[in-house]
Amino acid sequence: MIAIKCENLTKRYGAVTALDSLTLEIPENKIFGFLGPNGAGKTTTVKLMMGMSTPTEGRIWVNEKAVVPDAPEMRSQIGYLPDVPNFYNWMTGLEFLQLVGELQGLSQEVNRSRSFELLELVGLRKAGMRKIGGYSRGMKQRLGLAQALMNRPKVLFLDEPCSALDPMGRRNVLNLILSLKEHSTVFMSTHILSDAERVCDSLAVVDKGKLITVSTVEALRKRFALSSFDLEFDEEPAELSSILEQQPWVKKVEKLTINNVVGLRVQAGDVQAAKLELPKLIATQRMSLVRYEMTMPSLEDIFVHLVEGGSHS
Amino acid sequence: MMGLAVLLRKEIKEQFRTNKVIIVAIVFLLFALMSPAMIKYLPDLMNALPETEGIVIDMPPAVSGDALVSYASNISQFGVLIAILVAMGAIAKEIESGTAA
């Protein structure tokens, strides 16, 4: 089943195009990362998908039902954590969850047990008895996540779920998100790449309202493999460097100094040839190789590459 | 309209928790105490005014019924005003913080 689908989704605010014909299909029980720099249209997309905002053009389906603005029956199927969750400061965390449960029409016993269960899950068991006014930003974020899970949603929208969390809290929340995969589809917008890398099955990269690419983290890595090799030696590699520069499959040779160890970064024009020829060359030079590594680009490299590439076109 | 009942209950709870109920009660109490006093001392107040030619003010003696009438008329104005202010505050806060969505 397709959990979320949108076609040609466009949102304009006056002259500003916040989102430009986005077409996506997200299968069930997957964690989908929606990556983009600030102002790329992430929050706009999430709001459109939940029917909290009307698209200028295009259509959306969540759980194979067309999304229409202000449709309360859809809300029992989805959960939402806003980027900056806002609560009633005079309530305690527990009371807030129970209010959410009441609004969702849970029976009193279910409401109570579910509230306690979720407080435990997000690590607010003790703090749940205190007023929300005294919570830190990270605690509010976690309460927001608990609130979004009250109705066991089929589709969960998380708008930058880890943006205010400390490293421990971030790890807990990410693990929690991973565990949700069994029953729910998670649509998670973020600008933190390492988070996306850890939990997401697939990713979409957006910039300035335009979809740049959709793929899995692995496929992205492969596609943008920088085709470069890092080499380190015991000896000074000056001679090897000049020999390498004459090879037809080499594009560029750079000196690389890490912790006073001299090395080379070889960028290959022809990766396949480089894989075969490079070790051979090193052997004939009788150099003692300390490290040989084909560098994989981090998601961050790819992201910067994609976003910068997009801004030129 | 189950949502309405839940939200109304939340709103009333909020009035108690944030001590707004006490403020409202004090305003009503203040008027209740002031009205009889006003009525009682109004003739004296009038007499304290400097004598002006051509204007004769004749005050009937104050009775307890007058105090009630005065209180009721005050409350009918200020009560409405308070109700508007309280409701306005509740709605404005929800919209500003985004919790209304």
Tab-separated table of N, CA, C and O in Angstrom, chain B:
chain	number	residue	atom	x	y	z
B	1	MET	N	-20.676	16.713	18.816
B	1	MET	CA	-19.755	17.774	19.233
B	1	MET	C	-19.070	17.415	20.546
B	1	MET	O	-19.167	18.114	21.536
B	2	MET	N	-18.402	16.273	20.553
B	2	MET	CA	-17.712	15.884	21.766
B	2	MET	C	-16.499	16.771	21.995
B	2	MET	O	-16.134	17.086	23.118
B	3	GLY	N	-15.869	17.183	20.888
B	3	GLY	CA	-14.683	18.026	20.986
B	3	GLY	C	-14.980	19.318	21.720
B	3	GLY	O	-14.163	19.790	22.514
B	4	LEU	N	-16.155	19.868	21.487
B	4	LEU	CA	-16.523	21.133	22.120
B	4	LEU	C	-16.574	20.991	23.631
B	4	LEU	O	-16.041	21.824	24.368
B	5	ALA	N	-17.191	19.904	24.101
B	5	ALA	CA	-17.300	19.690	25.543
B	5	ALA	C	-15.920	19.558	26.177
B	5	ALA	O	-15.632	20.154	27.219
B	6	VAL	N	-15.047	18.798	25.487
B	6	VAL	CA	-13.689	18.591	26.018
B	6	VAL	C	-12.958	19.919	26.108
B	6	VAL	O	-12.326	20.245	27.117
B	7	LEU	N	-13.061	20.698	25.049
B	7	LEU	CA	-12.328	21.963	25.007
B	7	LEU	C	-12.893	22.976	25.993
B	7	LEU	O	-12.160	23.748	26.601
B	8	LEU	N	-14.218	22.942	26.169
B	8	LEU	CA	-14.846	23.854	27.126
B	8	LEU	C	-14.366	23.531	28.534
B	8	LEU	O	-14.036	24.415	29.329
B	9	ARG	N	-14.271	22.228	28.819
B	9	ARG	CA	-13.798	21.801	30.128
B	9	ARG	C	-12.354	22.259	30.341
B	9	ARG	O	-11.991	22.740	31.397
B	10	LYS	N	-11.568	22.126	29.293
B	10	LYS	CA	-10.166	22.569	29.362
B	10	LYS	C	-10.098	24.065	29.629
B	10	LYS	O	-9.306	24.525	30.451
B	11	GLU	N	-10.962	24.810	28.961
B	11	GLU	CA	-10.966	26.271	29.098
B	11	GLU	C	-11.326	26.682	30.526
B	11	GLU	O	-10.702	27.562	31.099
B	12	ILE	N	-12.327	26.002	31.083
B	12	ILE	CA	-12.739	26.325	32.453
B	12	ILE	C	-11.625	25.978	33.434
B	12	ILE	O	-11.297	26.750	34.335
B	13	LYS	N	-10.999	24.839	33.202
B	13	LYS	CA	-9.881	24.422	34.041
B	13	LYS	C	-8.759	25.462	33.989
B	13	LYS	O	-8.149	25.801	34.988
B	14	GLU	N	-8.534	25.970	32.805
B	14	GLU	CA	-7.488	26.968	32.629
B	14	GLU	C	-7.788	28.221	33.445
B	14	GLU	O	-6.894	28.797	34.070
B	15	GLN	N	-9.063	28.636	33.454
B	15	GLN	CA	-9.438	29.832	34.211
B	15	GLN	C	-9.105	29.657	35.687
B	15	GLN	O	-8.655	30.588	36.343
B	16	PHE	N	-9.335	28.442	36.196
B	16	PHE	CA	-9.040	28.184	37.604
B	16	PHE	C	-7.539	28.137	37.859
B	16	PHE	O	-7.041	28.761	38.781
B	17	ARG	N	-6.845	27.408	37.001
B	17	ARG	CA	-5.419	27.189	37.230
B	17	ARG	C	-4.603	28.466	37.119
B	17	ARG	O	-3.584	28.633	37.768
B	18	THR	N	-5.004	29.331	36.199
B	18	THR	CA	-4.205	30.533	36.003
B	18	THR	C	-4.731	31.693	36.852
B	18	THR	O	-4.386	32.843	36.629
B	19	ASN	N	-5.596	31.345	37.848
B	19	ASN	CA	-6.094	32.321	38.828
B	19	ASN	C	-6.944	33.432	38.222
B	19	ASN	O	-7.125	34.471	38.837
B	20	LYS	N	-7.441	33.208	37.009
B	20	LYS	CA	-8.293	34.249	36.418
B	20	LYS	C	-9.628	34.323	37.148
B	20	LYS	O	-10.230	35.398	37.247
B	21	VAL	N	-10.055	33.190	37.691
B	21	VAL	CA	-11.338	33.159	38.408
B	21	VAL	C	-11.296	34.104	39.612
B	21	VAL	O	-12.241	34.839	39.877
B	22	ILE	N	-10.150	34.098	40.283
B	22	ILE	CA	-10.018	34.958	41.467
B	22	ILE	C	-10.136	36.434	41.077
B	22	ILE	O	-10.819	37.203	41.733
B	23	ILE	N	-9.507	36.777	39.976
B	23	ILE	CA	-9.546	38.170	39.527
B	23	ILE	C	-10.981	38.592	39.216
B	23	ILE	O	-11.449	39.649	39.651
B	24	VAL	N	-11.688	37.717	38.496
B	24	VAL	CA	-13.071	38.008	38.152
B	24	VAL	C	-13.906	38.158	39.429
B	24	VAL	O	-14.692	39.104	39.578
B	25	ALA	N	-13.711	37.244	40.386
B	25	ALA	CA	-14.462	37.288	41.635
B	25	ALA	C	-14.185	38.588	42.380
B	25	ALA	O	-15.108	39.219	42.933
B	26	ILE	N	-12.942	39.028	42.377
B	26	ILE	CA	-12.602	40.265	43.081
B	26	ILE	C	-13.304	41.470	42.462
B	26	ILE	O	-13.825	42.323	43.171
B	27	VAL	N	-13.367	41.485	41.140
B	27	VAL	CA	-14.037	42.604	40.463
B	27	VAL	C	-15.507	42.661	40.863
B	27	VAL	O	-16.030	43.725	41.239
B	28	PHE	N	-16.175	41.493	40.851
B	28	PHE	CA	-17.590	41.461	41.226
B	28	PHE	C	-17.776	41.882	42.680
B	28	PHE	O	-18.682	42.635	43.012
B	29	LEU	N	-16.885	41.406	43.524
B	29	LEU	CA	-16.978	41.705	44.950
B	29	LEU	C	-16.794	43.198	45.201
B	29	LEU	O	-17.515	43.812	46.005
B	30	LEU	N	-15.858	43.767	44.466
B	30	LEU	CA	-15.571	45.192	44.622
B	30	LEU	C	-16.804	46.032	44.312
B	30	LEU	O	-17.157	46.941	45.066
B	31	PHE	N	-17.486	45.681	43.219
B	31	PHE	CA	-18.698	46.413	42.860
B	31	PHE	C	-19.774	46.197	43.900
B	31	PHE	O	-20.512	47.123	44.252
B	32	ALA	N	-19.889	45.000	44.383
B	32	ALA	CA	-20.904	44.678	45.375
B	32	ALA	C	-20.696	45.498	46.633
B	32	ALA	O	-21.653	45.926	47.277
B	33	LEU	N	-19.443	45.740	47.002
B	33	LEU	CA	-19.156	46.514	48.208
B	33	LEU	C	-19.285	48.014	47.965
B	33	LEU	O	-19.689	48.768	48.852
B	34	MET	N	-18.956	48.416	46.749
B	34	MET	CA	-18.927	49.851	46.462
B	34	MET	C	-20.316	50.436	46.250
B	34	MET	O	-20.580	51.565	46.663
B	35	SER	N	-21.209	49.653	45.611
B	35	SER	CA	-22.508	50.204	45.243
B	35	SER	C	-23.311	50.712	46.450
B	35	SER	O	-23.776	51.858	46.437
B	36	PRO	N	-23.483	49.897	47.506
B	36	PRO	CA	-24.247	50.398	48.664
B	36	PRO	C	-23.588	51.617	49.292
B	36	PRO	O	-24.278	52.584	49.657
B	37	ALA	N	-22.262	51.590	49.359
B	37	ALA	CA	-21.562	52.718	49.956
B	37	ALA	C	-21.811	53.975	49.140
B	37	ALA	O	-22.063	55.057	49.694
B	38	MET	N	-21.744	53.837	47.830
B	38	MET	CA	-21.985	54.968	46.935
B	38	MET	C	-23.362	55.571	47.201
B	38	MET	O	-23.506	56.773	47.338
B	39	ILE	N	-24.372	54.652	47.234
B	39	ILE	CA	-25.748	55.115	47.404
B	39	ILE	C	-25.903	55.837	48.747
B	39	ILE	O	-26.505	56.899	48.855
B	40	LYS	N	-25.295	55.257	49.765
B	40	LYS	CA	-25.444	55.814	51.107
B	40	LYS	C	-24.866	57.229	51.189
B	40	LYS	O	-25.465	58.137	51.773
B	41	TYR	N	-23.692	57.415	50.593
B	41	TYR	CA	-23.010	58.707	50.753
B	41	TYR	C	-23.282	59.691	49.635
B	41	TYR	O	-22.757	60.781	49.647
B	42	LEU	N	-24.136	59.281	48.642
B	42	LEU	CA	-24.396	60.174	47.515
B	42	LEU	C	-25.004	61.511	47.952
B	42	LEU	O	-24.544	62.567	47.500
B	43	PRO	N	-26.021	61.493	48.876
B	43	PRO	CA	-26.583	62.806	49.293
B	43	PRO	C	-25.513	63.707	49.909
B	43	PRO	O	-25.455	64.899	49.597
B	44	ASP	N	-24.645	63.137	50.740
B	44	ASP	CA	-23.586	63.939	51.372
B	44	ASP	C	-22.662	64.516	50.324
B	44	ASP	O	-22.228	65.665	50.399
B	45	LEU	N	-22.371	63.649	49.324
B	45	LEU	CA	-21.467	64.100	48.247
B	45	LEU	C	-22.077	65.284	47.513
B	45	LEU	O	-21.393	66.256	47.191
B	46	MET	N	-23.372	65.169	47.264
B	46	MET	CA	-24.062	66.227	46.529
B	46	MET	C	-24.033	67.522	47.332
B	46	MET	O	-23.833	68.613	46.798
B	47	ASN	N	-24.267	67.395	48.633
B	47	ASN	CA	-24.277	68.586	49.490
B	47	ASN	C	-22.904	69.236	49.552
B	47	ASN	O	-22.789	70.447	49.756
B	48	ALA	N	-21.881	68.420	49.375
B	48	ALA	CA	-20.527	68.960	49.466
B	48	ALA	C	-20.197	69.826	48.253
B	48	ALA	O	-19.256	70.612	48.285
B	49	LEU	N	-20.994	69.663	47.186
B	49	LEU	CA	-20.745	70.486	45.997
B	49	LEU	C	-21.020	71.944	46.340
B	49	LEU	O	-21.931	72.238	47.106
B	50	PRO	N	-20.282	72.858	45.740
B	50	PRO	CA	-20.539	74.271	45.998
B	50	PRO	C	-21.933	74.668	45.478
B	50	PRO	O	-22.372	74.155	44.441
B	51	GLU	N	-22.609	75.534	46.205
B	51	GLU	CA	-23.950	75.985	45.828
B	51	GLU	C	-23.901	76.733	44.510
B	51	GLU	O	-23.014	77.553	44.281
B	52	THR	N	-24.774	76.307	43.585
B	52	THR	CA	-24.826	77.016	42.304
B	52	THR	C	-26.220	77.601	42.144
B	52	THR	O	-27.206	76.971	42.512
B	53	GLU	N	-26.296	78.782	41.605
B	53	GLU	CA	-27.573	79.434	41.375
B	53	GLU	C	-28.399	78.658	40.360
B	53	GLU	O	-27.867	78.210	39.347
B	54	GLY	N	-29.648	78.421	40.609
B	54	GLY	CA	-30.556	77.887	39.597
B	54	GLY	C	-30.621	76.373	39.549
B	54	GLY	O	-31.499	75.806	38.931
B	55	ILE	N	-29.666	75.691	40.151
B	55	ILE	CA	-29.726	74.227	40.136
B	55	ILE	C	-30.050	73.741	41.532
B	55	ILE	O	-29.317	74.007	42.484
B	56	VAL	N	-31.145	73.054	41.608
B	56	VAL	CA	-31.539	72.529	42.909
B	56	VAL	C	-31.527	71.002	42.837
B	56	VAL	O	-32.172	70.413	41.978
B	57	ILE	N	-30.727	70.378	43.650
B	57	ILE	CA	-30.694	68.925	43.673
B	57	ILE	C	-31.402	68.439	44.918
B	57	ILE	O	-31.021	68.788	46.031
B	58	ASP	N	-32.423	67.635	44.677
B	58	ASP	CA	-33.191	67.133	45.812
B	58	ASP	C	-33.040	65.626	45.862
B	58	ASP	O	-33.526	64.928	44.988
B	59	MET	N	-32.276	65.099	46.804
B	59	MET	CA	-32.035	63.669	46.873
B	59	MET	C	-33.037	63.003	47.801
B	59	MET	O	-33.188	63.439	48.951
B	60	PRO	N	-33.707	61.933	47.316
B	60	PRO	CA	-34.547	61.183	48.251
B	60	PRO	C	-33.649	60.380	49.193
B	60	PRO	O	-32.509	60.073	48.833
B	61	PRO	N	-34.108	60.029	50.357
B	61	PRO	CA	-33.276	59.237	51.267
B	61	PRO	C	-32.973	57.855	50.659
B	61	PRO	O	-33.818	57.267	49.987
B	62	ALA	N	-31.743	57.346	50.847
B	62	ALA	CA	-31.341	56.068	50.255
B	62	ALA	C	-31.985	54.900	50.971
B	62	ALA	O	-32.055	54.888	52.201
B	63	VAL	N	-32.462	53.936	50.168
B	63	VAL	CA	-32.995	52.708	50.769
B	63	VAL	C	-32.187	51.523	50.220
B	63	VAL	O	-31.454	51.660	49.241
B	64	SER	N	-32.342	50.345	50.838
B	64	SER	CA	-31.517	49.192	50.441
B	64	SER	C	-31.768	48.777	48.997
B	64	SER	O	-30.871	48.340	48.298
B	65	GLY	N	-33.041	48.961	48.537
B	65	GLY	CA	-33.363	48.616	47.148
B	65	GLY	C	-32.523	49.403	46.154
B	65	GLY	O	-32.107	48.869	45.123
B	66	ASP	N	-32.227	50.653	46.472
B	66	ASP	CA	-31.432	51.478	45.563
B	66	ASP	C	-30.052	50.887	45.353
B	66	ASP	O	-29.501	50.917	44.248
B	67	ALA	N	-29.472	50.346	46.423
B	67	ALA	CA	-28.132	49.745	46.325
B	67	ALA	C	-28.164	48.570	45.376
B	67	ALA	O	-27.275	48.405	44.541
B	68	LEU	N	-29.192	47.735	45.460
B	68	LEU	CA	-29.312	46.574	44.577
B	68	LEU	C	-29.436	46.994	43.124
B	68	LEU	O	-28.781	46.442	42.246
B	69	VAL	N	-30.287	48.007	42.895
B	69	VAL	CA	-30.490	48.486	41.522
B	69	VAL	C	-29.166	48.994	40.965
B	69	VAL	O	-28.783	48.684	39.835
B	70	SER	N	-28.449	49.735	41.791
B	70	SER	CA	-27.184	50.301	41.342
B	70	SER	C	-26.172	49.191	41.015
B	70	SER	O	-25.486	49.228	40.000
B	71	TYR	N	-26.136	48.179	41.888
B	71	TYR	CA	-25.212	47.060	41.664
B	71	TYR	C	-25.558	46.330	40.369
B	71	TYR	O	-24.694	46.045	39.545
B	72	ALA	N	-26.839	46.065	40.184
B	72	ALA	CA	-27.276	45.345	38.994
B	72	ALA	C	-26.904	46.111	37.734
B	72	ALA	O	-26.440	45.519	36.751
B	73	SER	N	-27.062	47.422	37.752
B	73	SER	CA	-26.772	48.185	36.538
B	73	SER	C	-25.253	48.209	36.281
B	73	SER	O	-24.812	48.156	35.143
B	74	ASN	N	-24.471	48.290	37.366
B	74	ASN	CA	-23.017	48.240	37.190
B	74	ASN	C	-22.567	46.906	36.590
B	74	ASN	O	-21.765	46.859	35.678
B	75	ILE	N	-23.113	45.835	37.172
B	75	ILE	CA	-22.703	44.500	36.745
B	75	ILE	C	-23.117	44.224	35.309
B	75	ILE	O	-22.381	43.614	34.541
B	76	SER	N	-24.297	44.718	34.931
B	76	SER	CA	-24.746	44.444	33.561
B	76	SER	C	-23.776	45.035	32.548
B	76	SER	O	-23.656	44.546	31.433
B	77	GLN	N	-23.065	46.092	32.946
B	77	GLN	CA	-22.048	46.628	32.031
B	77	GLN	C	-20.712	45.918	32.204
B	77	GLN	O	-20.136	45.395	31.252
B	78	PHE	N	-20.227	45.899	33.450
B	78	PHE	CA	-18.883	45.349	33.665
B	78	PHE	C	-18.837	43.831	33.515
B	78	PHE	O	-17.840	43.290	33.083
B	79	GLY	N	-19.945	43.193	33.856
B	79	GLY	CA	-20.010	41.741	33.693
B	79	GLY	C	-19.816	41.353	32.241
B	79	GLY	O	-19.022	40.459	31.915
B	80	VAL	N	-20.510	42.066	31.360
B	80	VAL	CA	-20.384	41.792	29.928
B	80	VAL	C	-18.952	42.065	29.479
B	80	VAL	O	-18.339	41.280	28.756
B	81	LEU	N	-18.419	43.180	29.981
B	81	LEU	CA	-17.046	43.542	29.605
B	81	LEU	C	-16.054	42.459	30.029
B	81	LEU	O	-15.175	42.060	29.262
B	82	ILE	N	-16.227	41.957	31.241
B	82	ILE	CA	-15.328	40.919	31.741
B	82	ILE	C	-15.455	39.637	30.917
B	82	ILE	O	-14.463	39.017	30.530
B	83	ALA	N	-16.709	39.284	30.622
B	83	ALA	CA	-16.929	38.066	29.823
B	83	ALA	C	-16.227	38.189	28.477
B	83	ALA	O	-15.577	37.249	28.003
B	84	ILE	N	-16.328	39.382	27.880
B	84	ILE	CA	-15.676	39.580	26.575
B	84	ILE	C	-14.159	39.474	26.711
B	84	ILE	O	-13.489	38.798	25.929
B	85	LEU	N	-13.618	40.132	27.755
B	85	LEU	CA	-12.169	40.127	27.924
B	85	LEU	C	-11.627	38.713	28.148
B	85	LEU	O	-10.602	38.338	27.576
B	86	VAL	N	-12.328	37.952	28.972
B	86	VAL	CA	-11.863	36.591	29.280
B	86	VAL	C	-11.885	35.720	28.025
B	86	VAL	O	-10.912	35.037	27.697
B	87	ALA	N	-12.999	35.801	27.282
B	87	ALA	CA	-13.112	34.997	26.066
B	87	ALA	C	-12.080	35.440	25.034
B	87	ALA	O	-11.461	34.620	24.349
B	88	MET	N	-11.882	36.754	24.962
B	88	MET	CA	-10.921	37.292	23.999
B	88	MET	C	-9.523	36.777	24.305
B	88	MET	O	-8.796	36.339	23.403
B	89	GLY	N	-9.161	36.830	25.580
B	89	GLY	CA	-7.836	36.363	25.976
B	89	GLY	C	-7.633	34.905	25.607
B	89	GLY	O	-6.598	34.526	25.058
B	90	ALA	N	-8.637	34.077	25.861
B	90	ALA	CA	-8.516	32.650	25.593
B	90	ALA	C	-8.298	32.395	24.103
B	90	ALA	O	-7.418	31.628	23.707
B	91	ILE	N	-9.091	33.061	23.268
B	91	ILE	CA	-8.990	32.820	21.826
B	91	ILE	C	-7.689	33.379	21.274
B	91	ILE	O	-6.983	32.717	20.504
B	92	ALA	N	-7.348	34.610	21.706
B	92	ALA	CA	-6.140	35.247	21.158
B	92	ALA	C	-4.902	34.431	21.470
B	92	ALA	O	-4.020	34.270	20.631
B	93	LYS	N	-4.861	33.870	22.677
B	93	LYS	CA	-3.676	33.113	23.063
B	93	LYS	C	-3.537	31.842	22.229
B	93	LYS	O	-2.444	31.485	21.799
B	94	GLU	N	-4.673	31.185	21.995
B	94	GLU	CA	-4.634	29.952	21.196
B	94	GLU	C	-4.128	30.234	19.788
B	94	GLU	O	-3.312	29.498	19.244
B	95	ILE	N	-4.630	31.314	19.211
B	95	ILE	CA	-4.251	31.614	17.833
B	95	ILE	C	-2.781	32.018	17.763
B	95	ILE	O	-2.045	31.564	16.891
B	96	GLU	N	-2.349	32.826	18.718
B	96	GLU	CA	-0.974	33.309	18.666
B	96	GLU	C	0.028	32.173	18.824
B	96	GLU	O	1.039	32.117	18.133
B	97	SER	N	-0.273	31.243	19.745
B	97	SER	CA	0.693	30.171	19.976
B	97	SER	C	0.557	29.054	18.953
B	97	SER	O	1.388	28.167	18.882
B	98	GLY	N	-0.500	29.099	18.153
B	98	GLY	CA	-0.661	28.082	17.129
B	98	GLY	C	-1.329	26.818	17.633
B	98	GLY	O	-1.440	25.847	16.915
B	99	THR	N	-1.788	26.821	18.888
B	99	THR	CA	-2.435	25.618	19.412
B	99	THR	C	-3.861	25.483	18.906
B	99	THR	O	-4.484	24.448	19.082
B	100	ALA	N	-4.383	26.562	18.269
B	100	ALA	CA	-5.762	26.501	17.780
B	100	ALA	C	-5.875	25.596	16.556
B	100	ALA	O	-6.930	25.044	16.289
B	101	ALA	N	-4.786	25.472	15.822
B	101	ALA	CA	-4.839	24.657	14.603
B	101	ALA	C	-5.021	23.205	14.985
B	101	ALA	O	-5.849	22.519	14.493
